[in-house]
Amino acid sequence: MKKKRFRFQWGAFLMLVIYGGLFFALFIRIFYIQSSGTINGQQLEARAAALYGKEAVLTAERGKILDRNGGIIAEDTLSYRLVAVVNPKATVDEDKPRHVIDPEKTAKVLANYISMEESEIYKILTKKLADGRTPYQVEFGVAGRSISHELMTAIKKEELEGITFASDSTRYYPNGPFASHLIGFALKEEQEDGSFHTVGKMGLEYTYNKELTGKNGSMQYESDIFGYLLPNSEKMVTPAENGDDIYLTVDKTIQNFLEESMTDVYKEYNPESMVAVVADPKTGEILAMSQRPTFDPDTREGLDSWNNVVIESVIEPGSTVKTFTLATAIETNNWHPNAFYQSGSYTLYGDTIRDHNLRGWGQITYLEGFQRSSNTAMANMLEYIGNDTLIDYFKKFGFGQKTGIDLPGEASGTLLTNNPIEYVTSSYGQGSTFTPIQLVQAMTAIANDGEMMQPYVIDKIVDSATGDVVKDEKPTVKGNPISKETAKQVREILASTVTSEAGTAKSFAIEGYDVAGKTGTAYIPRTDGSRSYLTGNKNNYLYSFLGMAPADDPQLIVYVAVKKPKLEATEVGSQPVSEVFTSVMQNSLKYLNINPEDVAQVETTKIKDYIGESAEGAKIELENAGVTPIIIGDGGEIIAQYPEKDLAITKGSLVFLKTEGSVTLPSFENWSLRNLLVYKMMSGLSIEIVGEGFVESQSVSENTVIGEESPIVVQLRTPEETYSAPPIEEETSSDGEELPQD
């Protein structure tokens, strides 16, 4: 057998050497990288983090602004942010593009929906990064933020490739023009780092911006180049800290009374401006505050002036100030109601002041003079009181100095004392300047038996996460300018201006309540620097009323001022003022259930513990007790109830009993907002509540079996529809007065 000769394969050997060497080199490289963690002098971990590591901002909610009862005045609400994906790498299937294919067409369409020029949109859609690469996605700044659900839906219907939306939040004011100059507004603003934060720009939103602003959190995670979360990647979350909630002393119902009444009068009389305040004289709490013109904080439509006139602007208020001249006279034993004086005119060192009818009423008593709002009565009384004493008491009432209300920009006003006639004019409210909030604060001393209360609007500030009260405001006594006896006597005299035949405030009477107060008709200074006043006709005055009720124990103070209303020939200046005052005062007193003699005694029953019992048995027992059971569920064993056991409830009240199973919708007709909220909480149903007061309609009929995801819209009646004031009878002037009557 012939032996085979071994032949050395040079080609195979060469291949072995080459590939073996490469494998060895690769092994050494991998070993080095694993052991050192670097490549080309860079840390691999850092490069991976830069490529795949992402950080998403968890946006903190701005704190809510709520009324004294927890009703929402301002809050963050869901909105959307417009995003355009512009990188072609986002598209995997050419038949289903996920990026902007036609920037020109897209810009043209979007310009119809957002506040940005078509050319600017096109620039954003086609812009490049600094290194020339195309970004993955772009946004459109403020114009592309705070987009409503309706607008988002409309844009989506255009079916633009690459256009998508991200969830966002916007500041929402559900009540429209509602104490707008007090609340103010907040807007999303771009920060230096490119992020967007909601920032308070006016009013409480601005003043308490720090407290309302939360602290954003973050979420760190690993993703692919398109931003999708990689499998098994870990997320590190730093939760957002929401802003504090601010509860106001304002009562939404009373504020609504005021807003609606002022809107009606503003439309009817077309005045240059209006201002009104409602306060609790026992505490100094501001229950409502408004002015006209006003604006919608959502859109800023109508925003002409940023001033909160109640505290930031001064006026010459006219005869409302006579209240405090009278109080000074009584307190200093210089009030002589039955003494006579000569009305008509009063001259001091060549300066003459006159009564509003120019000729006066002859020899009349000081009491009648006050009831008729005689300027000369004040001038003659000042001779008894003394100039310095009057100014001293005016200072005790807080005039000429800030009240210290918890709002910025407060004006102090000026008490004029440069010459003798200025003391006289100050005694009846001309020359010296005051703020509306000073008048309200001073009136608390009259209403509150001599104890003057500092006005305030912040009830408390609450940590929204824990519910802890961060700041809790309490009533503050500013002083005791007069005695209890003086205050009582002033109230009686003020009440006589409403009830007396000679009184100037007869149109401010309210059925069922005794009103005490003082009218005012003030000259308006010219703005041409001439140091003179507007004259000519009855439309050139500031008409006002500072009143309280019930007169014997006032629970509310209401101040209303209307500047330059357009009056008909038969109308007097007090008419538009009284329409606001009587409506707001009467509705508010009824709403607060004030005037105990008119409140019927109600029968109550104590509720027991029904948890674990049969719903049917409990239903029969409750009906026999005179209350209305509401079963939430299929029936059977009761697992929760409201109210809880041992609470006393009035006959006719609703008792909610929860069981397992599907929910059959009841009729919500005439349910209160509170009962509706209880039902919503216990049933877990998606109920959208629109309006205030009591239920008027519901979008889903009663006896419908409904799931948790089915939306239900419930419309409530406004408070003005619930409590309606009688119409004000027209008052005419027939005595041929040259000046408007106080």
XYZ file of C-alpha atoms in Angstrom, residues 268-269 356 371-372 497-509 519-521 538 543-545 567-579 582 727-735 737 739-742:
53
model
C -78.669 99.102 32.117
C -76.974 102.336 33.212
C -77.290 119.554 47.716
C -81.654 112.362 57.430
C -81.726 114.816 54.516
C -82.510 107.599 56.832
C -84.282 104.561 55.321
C -87.564 104.787 57.231
C -88.038 108.548 57.727
C -90.128 110.567 55.296
C -87.200 113.005 55.108
C -84.648 110.232 54.629
C -82.517 110.046 51.477
C -82.218 106.232 51.626
C -85.865 105.181 51.286
C -85.115 103.201 48.119
C -82.686 101.012 50.090
C -85.404 99.441 52.241
C -76.200 107.477 50.901
C -73.483 109.442 49.156
C -73.397 111.791 46.182
C -76.735 114.455 37.339
C -73.308 107.763 43.795
C -72.865 105.344 46.687
C -74.382 103.662 49.714
C -79.649 108.323 34.041
C -82.972 109.023 32.430
C -84.723 112.327 33.165
C -86.984 110.705 35.784
C -84.220 108.667 37.461
C -82.166 109.656 40.498
C -78.569 108.716 41.224
C -79.427 106.359 44.059
C -81.432 104.104 41.738
C -78.595 102.041 40.195
C -76.889 101.871 43.608
C -80.029 100.630 45.354
C -80.637 97.987 42.690
C -81.064 95.614 47.842
C -88.115 94.511 41.622
C -87.150 97.981 42.799
C -89.890 100.558 42.344
C -88.828 103.584 40.375
C -88.049 106.681 42.437
C -88.567 110.061 40.905
C -87.473 113.499 41.947
C -90.123 116.193 41.889
C -88.696 119.017 43.945
C -83.266 120.101 42.862
C -77.971 118.941 42.347
C -78.585 115.184 42.695
C -80.106 114.195 46.004
C -77.929 112.327 48.482
